[in-house]
Coordinates of C-alpha atoms in Angstrom, one line a residue:
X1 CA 2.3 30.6 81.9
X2 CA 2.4 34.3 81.4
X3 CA 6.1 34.3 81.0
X4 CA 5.8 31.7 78.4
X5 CA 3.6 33.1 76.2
X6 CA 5.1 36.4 76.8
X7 CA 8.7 34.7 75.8
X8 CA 6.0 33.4 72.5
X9 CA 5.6 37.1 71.7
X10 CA 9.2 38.2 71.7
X11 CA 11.4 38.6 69.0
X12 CA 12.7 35.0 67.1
X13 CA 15.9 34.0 68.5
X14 CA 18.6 33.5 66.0
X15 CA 18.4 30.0 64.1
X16 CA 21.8 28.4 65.3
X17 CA 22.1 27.1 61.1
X18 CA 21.6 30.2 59.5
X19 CA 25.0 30.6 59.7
X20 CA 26.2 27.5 58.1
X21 CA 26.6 27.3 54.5
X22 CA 23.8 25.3 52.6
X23 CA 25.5 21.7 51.8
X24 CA 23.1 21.4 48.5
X25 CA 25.0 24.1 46.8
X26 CA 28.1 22.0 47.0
X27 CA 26.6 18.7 46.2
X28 CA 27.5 16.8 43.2
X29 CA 24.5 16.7 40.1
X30 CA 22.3 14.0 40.2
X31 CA 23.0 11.6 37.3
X32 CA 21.0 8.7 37.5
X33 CA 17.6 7.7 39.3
X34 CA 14.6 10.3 39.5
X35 CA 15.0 14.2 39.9
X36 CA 13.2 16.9 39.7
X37 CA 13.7 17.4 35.8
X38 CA 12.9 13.7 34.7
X39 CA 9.6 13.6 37.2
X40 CA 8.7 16.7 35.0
X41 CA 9.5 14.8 32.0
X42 CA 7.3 11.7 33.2
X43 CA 4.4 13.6 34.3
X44 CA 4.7 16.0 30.9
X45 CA 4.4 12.4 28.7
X46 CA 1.6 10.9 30.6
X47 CA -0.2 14.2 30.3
X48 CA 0.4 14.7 26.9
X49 CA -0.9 11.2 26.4
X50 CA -4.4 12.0 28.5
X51 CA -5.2 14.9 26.4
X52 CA -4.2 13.4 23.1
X53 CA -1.1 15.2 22.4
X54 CA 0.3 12.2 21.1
X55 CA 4.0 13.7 19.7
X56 CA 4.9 15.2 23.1
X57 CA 3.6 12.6 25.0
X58 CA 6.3 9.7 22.7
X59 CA 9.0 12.5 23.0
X60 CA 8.7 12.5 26.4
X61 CA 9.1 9.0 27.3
X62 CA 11.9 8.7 24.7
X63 CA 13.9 11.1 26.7
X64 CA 13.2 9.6 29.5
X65 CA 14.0 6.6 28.5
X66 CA 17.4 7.7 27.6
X67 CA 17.9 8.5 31.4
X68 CA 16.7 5.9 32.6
X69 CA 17.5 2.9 30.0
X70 CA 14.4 1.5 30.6
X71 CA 12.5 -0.3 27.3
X72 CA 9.6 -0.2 29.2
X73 CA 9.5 3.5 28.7
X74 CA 10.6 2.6 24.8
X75 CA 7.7 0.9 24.6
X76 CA 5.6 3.4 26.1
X77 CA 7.0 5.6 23.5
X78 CA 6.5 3.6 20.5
X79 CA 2.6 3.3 22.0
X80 CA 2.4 7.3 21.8
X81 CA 3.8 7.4 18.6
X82 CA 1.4 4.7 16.6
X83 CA -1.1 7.7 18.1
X84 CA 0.8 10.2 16.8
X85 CA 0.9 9.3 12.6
X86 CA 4.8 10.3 12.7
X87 CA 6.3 7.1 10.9
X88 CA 10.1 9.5 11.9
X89 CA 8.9 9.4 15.5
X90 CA 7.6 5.6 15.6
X91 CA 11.0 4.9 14.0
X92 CA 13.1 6.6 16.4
X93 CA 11.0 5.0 19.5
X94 CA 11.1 1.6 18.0
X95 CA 14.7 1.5 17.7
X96 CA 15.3 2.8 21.0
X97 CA 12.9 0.0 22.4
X98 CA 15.2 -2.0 19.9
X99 CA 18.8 -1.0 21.7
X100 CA 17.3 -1.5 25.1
X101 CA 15.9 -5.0 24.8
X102 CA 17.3 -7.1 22.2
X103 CA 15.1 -9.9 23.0
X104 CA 12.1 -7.9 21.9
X105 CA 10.6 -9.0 18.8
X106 CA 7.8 -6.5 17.8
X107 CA 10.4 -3.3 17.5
X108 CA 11.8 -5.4 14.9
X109 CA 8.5 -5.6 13.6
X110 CA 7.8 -2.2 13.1
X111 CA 10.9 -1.0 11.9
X112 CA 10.6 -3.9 9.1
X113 CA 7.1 -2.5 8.1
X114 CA 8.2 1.5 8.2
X115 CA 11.2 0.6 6.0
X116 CA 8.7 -1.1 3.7
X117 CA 6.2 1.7 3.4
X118 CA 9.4 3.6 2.4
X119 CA 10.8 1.2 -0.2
X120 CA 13.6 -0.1 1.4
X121 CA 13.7 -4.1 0.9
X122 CA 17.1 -4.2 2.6
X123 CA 16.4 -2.6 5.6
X124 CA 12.8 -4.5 6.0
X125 CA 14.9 -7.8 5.4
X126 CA 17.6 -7.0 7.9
X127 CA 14.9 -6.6 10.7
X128 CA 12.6 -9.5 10.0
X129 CA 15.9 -11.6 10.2
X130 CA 16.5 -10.0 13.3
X131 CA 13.0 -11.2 14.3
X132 CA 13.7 -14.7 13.6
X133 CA 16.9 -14.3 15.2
X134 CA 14.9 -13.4 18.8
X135 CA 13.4 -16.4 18.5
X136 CA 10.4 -14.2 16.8
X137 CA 7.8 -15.3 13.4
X138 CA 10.0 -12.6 11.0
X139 CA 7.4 -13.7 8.1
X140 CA 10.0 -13.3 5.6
X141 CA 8.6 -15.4 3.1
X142 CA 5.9 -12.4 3.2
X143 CA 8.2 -9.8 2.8
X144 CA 9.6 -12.0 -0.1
X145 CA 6.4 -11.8 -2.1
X146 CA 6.3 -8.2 -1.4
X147 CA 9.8 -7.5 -2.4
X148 CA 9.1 -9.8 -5.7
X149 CA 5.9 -8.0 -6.7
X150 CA 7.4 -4.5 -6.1
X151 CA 10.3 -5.3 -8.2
X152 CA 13.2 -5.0 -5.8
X153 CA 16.7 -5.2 -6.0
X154 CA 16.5 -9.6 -5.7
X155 CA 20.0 -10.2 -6.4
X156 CA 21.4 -8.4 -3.7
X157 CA 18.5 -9.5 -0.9
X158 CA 19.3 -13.0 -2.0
X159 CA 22.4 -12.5 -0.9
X160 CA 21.8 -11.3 2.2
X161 CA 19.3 -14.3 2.7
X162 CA 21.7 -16.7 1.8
X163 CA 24.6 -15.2 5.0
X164 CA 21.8 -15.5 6.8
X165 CA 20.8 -18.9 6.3
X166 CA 24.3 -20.2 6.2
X167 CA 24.7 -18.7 9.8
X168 CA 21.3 -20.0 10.8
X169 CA 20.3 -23.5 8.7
X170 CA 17.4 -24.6 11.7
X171 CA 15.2 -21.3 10.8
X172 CA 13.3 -22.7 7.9
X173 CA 11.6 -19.1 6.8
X174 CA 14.6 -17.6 5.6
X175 CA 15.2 -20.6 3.6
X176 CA 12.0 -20.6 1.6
X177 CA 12.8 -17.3 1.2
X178 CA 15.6 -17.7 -0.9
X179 CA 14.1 -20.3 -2.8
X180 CA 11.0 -17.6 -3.8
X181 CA 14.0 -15.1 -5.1
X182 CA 15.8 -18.0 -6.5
X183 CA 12.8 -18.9 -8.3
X184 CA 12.1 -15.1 -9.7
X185 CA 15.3 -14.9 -10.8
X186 CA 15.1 -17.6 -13.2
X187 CA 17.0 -20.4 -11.1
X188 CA 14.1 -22.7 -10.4
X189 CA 16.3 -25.5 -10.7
X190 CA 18.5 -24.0 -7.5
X191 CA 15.3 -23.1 -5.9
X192 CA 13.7 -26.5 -6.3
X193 CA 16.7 -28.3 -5.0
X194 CA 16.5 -26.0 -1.9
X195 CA 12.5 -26.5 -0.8
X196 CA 13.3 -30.9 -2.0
X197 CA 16.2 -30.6 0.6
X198 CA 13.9 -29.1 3.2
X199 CA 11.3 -31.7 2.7
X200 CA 12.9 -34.0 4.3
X201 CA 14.5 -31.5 7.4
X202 CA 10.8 -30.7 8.3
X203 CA 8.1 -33.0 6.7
X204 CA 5.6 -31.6 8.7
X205 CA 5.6 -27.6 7.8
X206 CA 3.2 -26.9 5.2
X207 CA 5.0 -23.9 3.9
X208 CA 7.6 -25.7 2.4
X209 CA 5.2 -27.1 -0.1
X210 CA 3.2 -24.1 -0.6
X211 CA 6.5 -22.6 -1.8
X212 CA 6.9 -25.6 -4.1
X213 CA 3.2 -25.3 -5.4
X214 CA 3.6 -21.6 -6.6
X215 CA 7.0 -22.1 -7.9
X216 CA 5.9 -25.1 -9.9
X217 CA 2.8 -23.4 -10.9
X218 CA 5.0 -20.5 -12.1
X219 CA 7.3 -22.7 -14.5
X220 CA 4.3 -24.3 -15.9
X221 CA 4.6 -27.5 -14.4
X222 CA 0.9 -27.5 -13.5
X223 CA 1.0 -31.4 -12.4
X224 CA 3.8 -30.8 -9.6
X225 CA 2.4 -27.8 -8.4
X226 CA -0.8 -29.5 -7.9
X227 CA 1.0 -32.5 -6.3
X228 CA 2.8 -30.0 -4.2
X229 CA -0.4 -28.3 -3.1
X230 CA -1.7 -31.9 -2.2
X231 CA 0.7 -33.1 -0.3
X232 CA 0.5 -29.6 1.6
X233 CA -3.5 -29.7 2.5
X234 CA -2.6 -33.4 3.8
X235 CA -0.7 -31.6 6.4
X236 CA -2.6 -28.6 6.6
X237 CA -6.3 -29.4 5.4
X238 CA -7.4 -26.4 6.6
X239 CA -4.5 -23.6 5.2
X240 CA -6.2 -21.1 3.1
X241 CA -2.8 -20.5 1.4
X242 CA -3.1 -24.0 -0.1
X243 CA -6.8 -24.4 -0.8
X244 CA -5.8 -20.7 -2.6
X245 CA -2.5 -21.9 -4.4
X246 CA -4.3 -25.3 -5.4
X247 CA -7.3 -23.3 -6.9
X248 CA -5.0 -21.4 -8.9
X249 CA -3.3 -24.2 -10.1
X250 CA -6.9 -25.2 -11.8
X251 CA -7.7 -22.5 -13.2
X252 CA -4.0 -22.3 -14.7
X253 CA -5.1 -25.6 -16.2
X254 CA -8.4 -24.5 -17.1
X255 CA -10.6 -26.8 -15.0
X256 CA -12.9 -24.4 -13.6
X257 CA -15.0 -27.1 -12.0
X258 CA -12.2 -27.8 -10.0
X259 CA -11.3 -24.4 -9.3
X260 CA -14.5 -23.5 -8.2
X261 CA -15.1 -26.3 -5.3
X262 CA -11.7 -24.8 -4.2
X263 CA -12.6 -21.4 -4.0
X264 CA -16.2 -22.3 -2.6
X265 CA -14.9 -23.7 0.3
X266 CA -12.2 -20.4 0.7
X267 CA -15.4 -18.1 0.5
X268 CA -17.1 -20.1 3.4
X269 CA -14.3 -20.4 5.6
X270 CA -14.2 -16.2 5.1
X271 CA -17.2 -15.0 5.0
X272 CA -16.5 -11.8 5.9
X273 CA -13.8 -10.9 4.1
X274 CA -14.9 -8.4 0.7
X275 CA -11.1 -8.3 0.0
X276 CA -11.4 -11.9 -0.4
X277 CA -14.4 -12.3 -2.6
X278 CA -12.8 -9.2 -4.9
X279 CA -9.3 -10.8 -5.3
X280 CA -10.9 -14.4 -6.3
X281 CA -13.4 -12.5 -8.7
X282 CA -10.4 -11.1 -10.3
X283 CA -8.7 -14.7 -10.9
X284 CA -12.2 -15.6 -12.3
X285 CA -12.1 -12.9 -14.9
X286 CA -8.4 -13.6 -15.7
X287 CA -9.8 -17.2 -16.6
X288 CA -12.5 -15.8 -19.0
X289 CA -15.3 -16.9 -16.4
X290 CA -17.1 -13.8 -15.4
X291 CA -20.3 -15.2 -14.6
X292 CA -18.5 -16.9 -11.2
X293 CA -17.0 -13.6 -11.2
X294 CA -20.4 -11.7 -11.1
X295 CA -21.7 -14.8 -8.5
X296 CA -18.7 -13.6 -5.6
X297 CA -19.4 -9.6 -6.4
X298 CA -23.2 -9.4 -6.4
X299 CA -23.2 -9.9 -2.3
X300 CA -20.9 -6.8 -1.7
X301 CA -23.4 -4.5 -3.2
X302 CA -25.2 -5.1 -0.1
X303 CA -22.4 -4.0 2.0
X304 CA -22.1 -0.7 3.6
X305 CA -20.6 1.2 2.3
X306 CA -20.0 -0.8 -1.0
X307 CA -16.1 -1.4 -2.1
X308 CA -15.3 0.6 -5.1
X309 CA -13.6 -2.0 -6.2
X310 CA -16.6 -4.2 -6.7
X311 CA -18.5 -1.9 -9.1
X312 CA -15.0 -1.4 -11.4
X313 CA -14.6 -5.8 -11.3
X314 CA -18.6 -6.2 -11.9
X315 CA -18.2 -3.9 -15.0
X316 CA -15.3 -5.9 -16.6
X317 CA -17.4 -9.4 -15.7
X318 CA -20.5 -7.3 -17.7
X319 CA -18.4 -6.1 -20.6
X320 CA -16.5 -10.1 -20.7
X321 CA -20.1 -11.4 -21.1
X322 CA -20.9 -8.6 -23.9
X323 CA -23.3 -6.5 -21.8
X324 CA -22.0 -3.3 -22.5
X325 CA -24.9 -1.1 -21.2
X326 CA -24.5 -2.7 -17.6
X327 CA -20.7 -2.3 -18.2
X328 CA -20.9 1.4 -18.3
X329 CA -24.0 1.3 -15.6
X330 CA -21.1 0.2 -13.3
X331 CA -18.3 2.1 -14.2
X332 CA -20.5 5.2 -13.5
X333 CA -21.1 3.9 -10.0
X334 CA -17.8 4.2 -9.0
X335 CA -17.4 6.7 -5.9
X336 CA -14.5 9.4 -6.5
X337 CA -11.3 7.9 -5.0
X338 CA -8.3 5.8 -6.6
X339 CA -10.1 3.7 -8.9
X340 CA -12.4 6.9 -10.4
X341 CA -10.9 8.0 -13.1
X342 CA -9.7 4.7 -14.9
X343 CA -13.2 3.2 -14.3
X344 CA -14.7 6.9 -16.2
X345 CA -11.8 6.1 -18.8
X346 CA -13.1 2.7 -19.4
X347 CA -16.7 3.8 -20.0
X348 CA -16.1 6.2 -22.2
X349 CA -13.7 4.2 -24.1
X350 CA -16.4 1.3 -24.4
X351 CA -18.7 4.2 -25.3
X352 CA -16.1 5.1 -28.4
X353 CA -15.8 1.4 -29.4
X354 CA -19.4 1.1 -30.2
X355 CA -19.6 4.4 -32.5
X356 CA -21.3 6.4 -29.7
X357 CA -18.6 8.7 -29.4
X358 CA -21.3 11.6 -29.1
X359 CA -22.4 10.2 -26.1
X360 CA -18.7 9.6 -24.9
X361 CA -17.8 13.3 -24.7
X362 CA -20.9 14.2 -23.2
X363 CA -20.6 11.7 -20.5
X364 CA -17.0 13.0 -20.1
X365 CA -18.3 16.9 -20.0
X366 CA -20.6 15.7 -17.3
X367 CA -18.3 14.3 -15.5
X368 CA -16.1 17.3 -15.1
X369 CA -18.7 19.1 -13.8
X370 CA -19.5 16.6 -11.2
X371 CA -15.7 16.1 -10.3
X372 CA -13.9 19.3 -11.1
X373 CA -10.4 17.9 -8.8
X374 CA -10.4 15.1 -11.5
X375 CA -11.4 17.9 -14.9
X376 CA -7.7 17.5 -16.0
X377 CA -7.8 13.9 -16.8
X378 CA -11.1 14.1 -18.0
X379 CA -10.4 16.5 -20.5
X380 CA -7.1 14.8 -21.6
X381 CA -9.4 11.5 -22.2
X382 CA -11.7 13.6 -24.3
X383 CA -8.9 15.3 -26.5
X384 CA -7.4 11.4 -27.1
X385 CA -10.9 10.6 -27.4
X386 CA -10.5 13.3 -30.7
X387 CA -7.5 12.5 -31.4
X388 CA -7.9 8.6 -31.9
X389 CA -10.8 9.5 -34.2
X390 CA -8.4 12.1 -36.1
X391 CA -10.6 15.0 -35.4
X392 CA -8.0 17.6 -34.7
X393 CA -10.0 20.4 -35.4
X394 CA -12.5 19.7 -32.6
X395 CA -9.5 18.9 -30.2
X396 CA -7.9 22.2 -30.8
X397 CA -11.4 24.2 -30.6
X398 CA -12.0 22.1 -27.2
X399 CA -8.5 22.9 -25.8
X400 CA -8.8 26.3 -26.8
X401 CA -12.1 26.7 -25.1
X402 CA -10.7 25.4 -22.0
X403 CA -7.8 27.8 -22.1
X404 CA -9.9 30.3 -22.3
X405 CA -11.8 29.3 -19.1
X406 CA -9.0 29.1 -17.6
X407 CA -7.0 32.3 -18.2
X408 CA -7.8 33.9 -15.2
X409 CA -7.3 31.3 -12.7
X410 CA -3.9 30.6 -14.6
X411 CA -2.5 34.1 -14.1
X412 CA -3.3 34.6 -10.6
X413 CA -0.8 31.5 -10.5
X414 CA 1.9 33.4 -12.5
X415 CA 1.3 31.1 -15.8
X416 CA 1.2 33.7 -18.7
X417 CA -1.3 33.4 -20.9
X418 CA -1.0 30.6 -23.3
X419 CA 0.9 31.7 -26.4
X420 CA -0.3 30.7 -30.2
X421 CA 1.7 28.8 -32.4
X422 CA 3.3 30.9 -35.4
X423 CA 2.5 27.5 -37.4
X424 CA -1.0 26.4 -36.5
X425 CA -2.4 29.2 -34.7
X426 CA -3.0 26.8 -31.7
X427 CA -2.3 27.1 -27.8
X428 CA 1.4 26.0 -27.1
X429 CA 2.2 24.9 -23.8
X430 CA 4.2 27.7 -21.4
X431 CA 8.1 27.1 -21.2
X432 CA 9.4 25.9 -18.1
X433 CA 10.7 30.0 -17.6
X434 CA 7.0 31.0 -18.6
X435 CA 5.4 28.5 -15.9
X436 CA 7.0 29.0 -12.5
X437 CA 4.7 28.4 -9.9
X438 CA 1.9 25.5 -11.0
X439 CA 1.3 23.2 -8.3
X440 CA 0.7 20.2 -9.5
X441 CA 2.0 18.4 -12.8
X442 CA 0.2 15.1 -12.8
X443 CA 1.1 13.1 -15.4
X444 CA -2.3 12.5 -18.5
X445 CA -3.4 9.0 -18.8
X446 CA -5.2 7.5 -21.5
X447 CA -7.7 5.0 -21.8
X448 CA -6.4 1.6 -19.6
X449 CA -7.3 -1.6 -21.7
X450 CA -9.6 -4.0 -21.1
X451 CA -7.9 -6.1 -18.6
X452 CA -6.8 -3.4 -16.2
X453 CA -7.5 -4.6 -12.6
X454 CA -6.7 -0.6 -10.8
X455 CA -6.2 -1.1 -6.6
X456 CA -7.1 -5.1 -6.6
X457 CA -5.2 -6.8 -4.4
X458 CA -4.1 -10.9 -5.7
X459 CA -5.6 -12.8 -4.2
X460 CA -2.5 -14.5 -2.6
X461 CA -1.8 -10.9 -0.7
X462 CA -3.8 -11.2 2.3
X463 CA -4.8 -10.4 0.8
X464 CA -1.9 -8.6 -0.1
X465 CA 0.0 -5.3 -1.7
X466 CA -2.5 -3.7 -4.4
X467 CA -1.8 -3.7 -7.7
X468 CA -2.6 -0.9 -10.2
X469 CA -2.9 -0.4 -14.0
X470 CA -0.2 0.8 -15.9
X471 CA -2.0 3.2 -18.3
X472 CA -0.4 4.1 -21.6
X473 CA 1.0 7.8 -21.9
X474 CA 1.4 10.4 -24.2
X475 CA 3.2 13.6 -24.5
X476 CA 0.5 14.8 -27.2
X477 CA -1.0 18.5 -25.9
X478 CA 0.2 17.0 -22.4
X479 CA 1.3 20.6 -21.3
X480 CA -1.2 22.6 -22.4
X481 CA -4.2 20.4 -21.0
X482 CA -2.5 21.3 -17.6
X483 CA -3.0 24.9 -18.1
X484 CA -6.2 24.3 -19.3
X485 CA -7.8 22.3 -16.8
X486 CA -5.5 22.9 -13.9

């Protein structure tokens, strides 16, 4: 025992390897499967996804998905990058997902949105037929609508629509598709023909003859698009689509009555759905009956918070049934966001059209004091305000003033000071040499008429894309009101 642990204390004999070259220095790389870099790339993404580093965490699994070609990984990435508000990113990871499993309908999906949210219909089209193609619901009698409303290139996604359909007759979507573009193209004829010869391929699918409601509807033919509607709820007695369309017919018609046991029965099926209520209040007012406006709207002041849009929609049903007070009452209540400054536009424009134009211009002084992001437009309102009135005078002194004000502010942003007219005497606006570094150039609205609907979705949207007001414009003092209240 001695000698043994004395032979344990004794130098270390030589290792009979150490002599022997290391056979991982000649070894080939490592091109597929899992080494050490790509176990560092996994466990970098799902870390980056624990702590909420959402960007790392999707470029992470897209590389590693590149190694490995596995969509699950894709998929992991397009996950991350929904997280990480990148649309670049989601589009990226989506189309890998895309290249890796063809069968895989929601990339398709999502590549169709992103190209919508970026305007282009081609694109969106190509993917939602790619959709359909998997065996997917590519809903592009949806992105029809959309492309309709936005006013896309139809001819040309027509086209496209119609390859497609010749390639794949069974898929019935792409078909009413092209009879929606046919239709907004002016061929309803060609588009009628289509959704008739589809009637009889599938008798039972209710979209066909919601298509053929709103397409009859749109050519006037009030009677077939309510016999279309009909024949539609007989299939589908409860499709909201149709109970919609076939309200819509009546109203087109002017049967209210009618209209309004059609649009009861949409507002109990949903009752939680505000967007509903304020797209169906907007058809009511486009039929000159605000008081079954008013009846949908007054439940959403009870909501919290309540939608902006139903105090701009409850002053137009006011001001349609001549109360003019309450009109402007709910104008004023609208919160600061999209629909602030034409619903301040409209009250002082009702103000102006019943000779209190005193009390106009104050409200409108007020106003940019409360809201000084919005004092720009405000005081381009006033000035037409003026101007309408042909008080010049008190324009010029007003834009003067504000030039004044703002002399200071403007030359720390390297706008000389506003130069006077050899003519008049009055501001002129800066050349574009004299004005090199303003920030923003928004362009100056005027008062929106009456009708102006700003941010309401139709009601057929979903409620659908939002719709805004196309304000009238003028170059009048345009520049210099910039300056002044920029």
């Amino acid at each position: 025992m001695l000698l043994g642990l004395a032979g344990c204390q004794s130098p270390a004999t030589q290792a009979p390897f150490a002599s022997q070259p290391d056979p991982l220095d000649t070894a080939p790389p490592i091109t597929s499967g899992l080494d050490a870099n790509s176990l560092n790339q996994l466990l970098g993404a799902e870390l980056a996804g624990q702590r909420g580093d959402y960007p790392s965490a999707a470029d992470g699994y897209l590389a590693a998905s590149r190694r490995f070609d596995d969509p699950e990984l894709a998929r992991r990435a397009v996950l991350a990058a929904r997280y990480a508000d990148n649309p670049a990113l989601l589009e990226r990871a989506a189309q890998r997902w895309q290249q890796l499993d063809d069968s895989a309908t929601e990339p398709g999906i999502i590549r169709a949105r992103l190209a919508v949210e970026r305007g282009d219909w081609m694109t969106a089209l190509e993917q939602r037929l790619a959709v359909e193609t998997a065996g997917g619901t590519g809903n592009v009698t949806t992105l029809a609508e959309q492309s309709i409303d936005a006013g896309a290139d139809l001819e040309s996604l027509l086209s496209r629509l119609l390859e497609h359909v010749a390639q794949y007759p069974a898929q019935p979507g792409p078909r009413i598709a092209a009879a929606l573009y046919e239709a907004a193209l002016g061929n309803e004829s060609d588009a009628r023909r289509r959704l008739m010869a589809m009637e009889g391929e599938f008798p039972e699918l209710a979209e066909v003859w919601l298509a053929r409601s709103e397409i009859e509807r749109d050519a006037g033919r009030l009677s077939a698009s309510r016999q279309a509607a009909e024949r539609g709820l007989a299939i589908a007695p409860d499709d909201s689509r149709l109970i919609l369309s076939a309200a819509q017919t009546e109203l087109a018609g002017g049967d209210i009555e009618a209209a309004r046991l059609r649009i009861d029965d949409l507002v109990s099926r949903h009752a939680n759905a505000p967007r509903l209520r304020l797209a169906l209040a907007s058809l009511y007012l486009d039929a000159d009956s605000p008081e079954d406006a008013r009846r949908l709207l007054l439940p959403l002041l009870d909501d919290t918070p309540v939608p902006d849009a139903a105090y701009a929609l409850l002053g137009l049903a006011a001001e349609a049934s001549g109360e003019i007070d309450n009109a402007i009452l709910y104008y004023r209540q609208v919160p600061d966001g999209e629909r602030y400054v034409s619903s301040r536009a409209r009250a002082a424009q009702l103000l102006v059209e019943h000779d209190r134009s005193e009390e106009a211009r104050q409200f409108l002084a007020v106003e940019r004091l409360r809201h000084p992001r919005h004092a720009m437009t405000l005081l381009s309102f006033e000035i037409d305000l003026l101007d309408a009135q042909e008080h010049y005078a008190a324009a010029d002194e007003l834009l003067d003033g504000s030039i004044k004000a703002r002399q200071k502010t403007l030359t720390g942003r390297g706008c000389r000071p506003p130069r006077r007219s050899a003519r008049t005497g009055s501001a002129r606006p800066c050349t574009e040499a004299e004005r090199p570094c303003h920030p923003r150039q928004p362009r100056l609205g005027v008062f929106p008429h009456r009708g102006c609907r700003p941010g309401i979705a139709p009601a057929g949207s979903g409620l659908g894309t939002a719709t805004g007001c196309r304000d009238r414009r003028t170059p009048h003092r345009g520049a210099v009101v910039t300056r002044a209240a920029g």
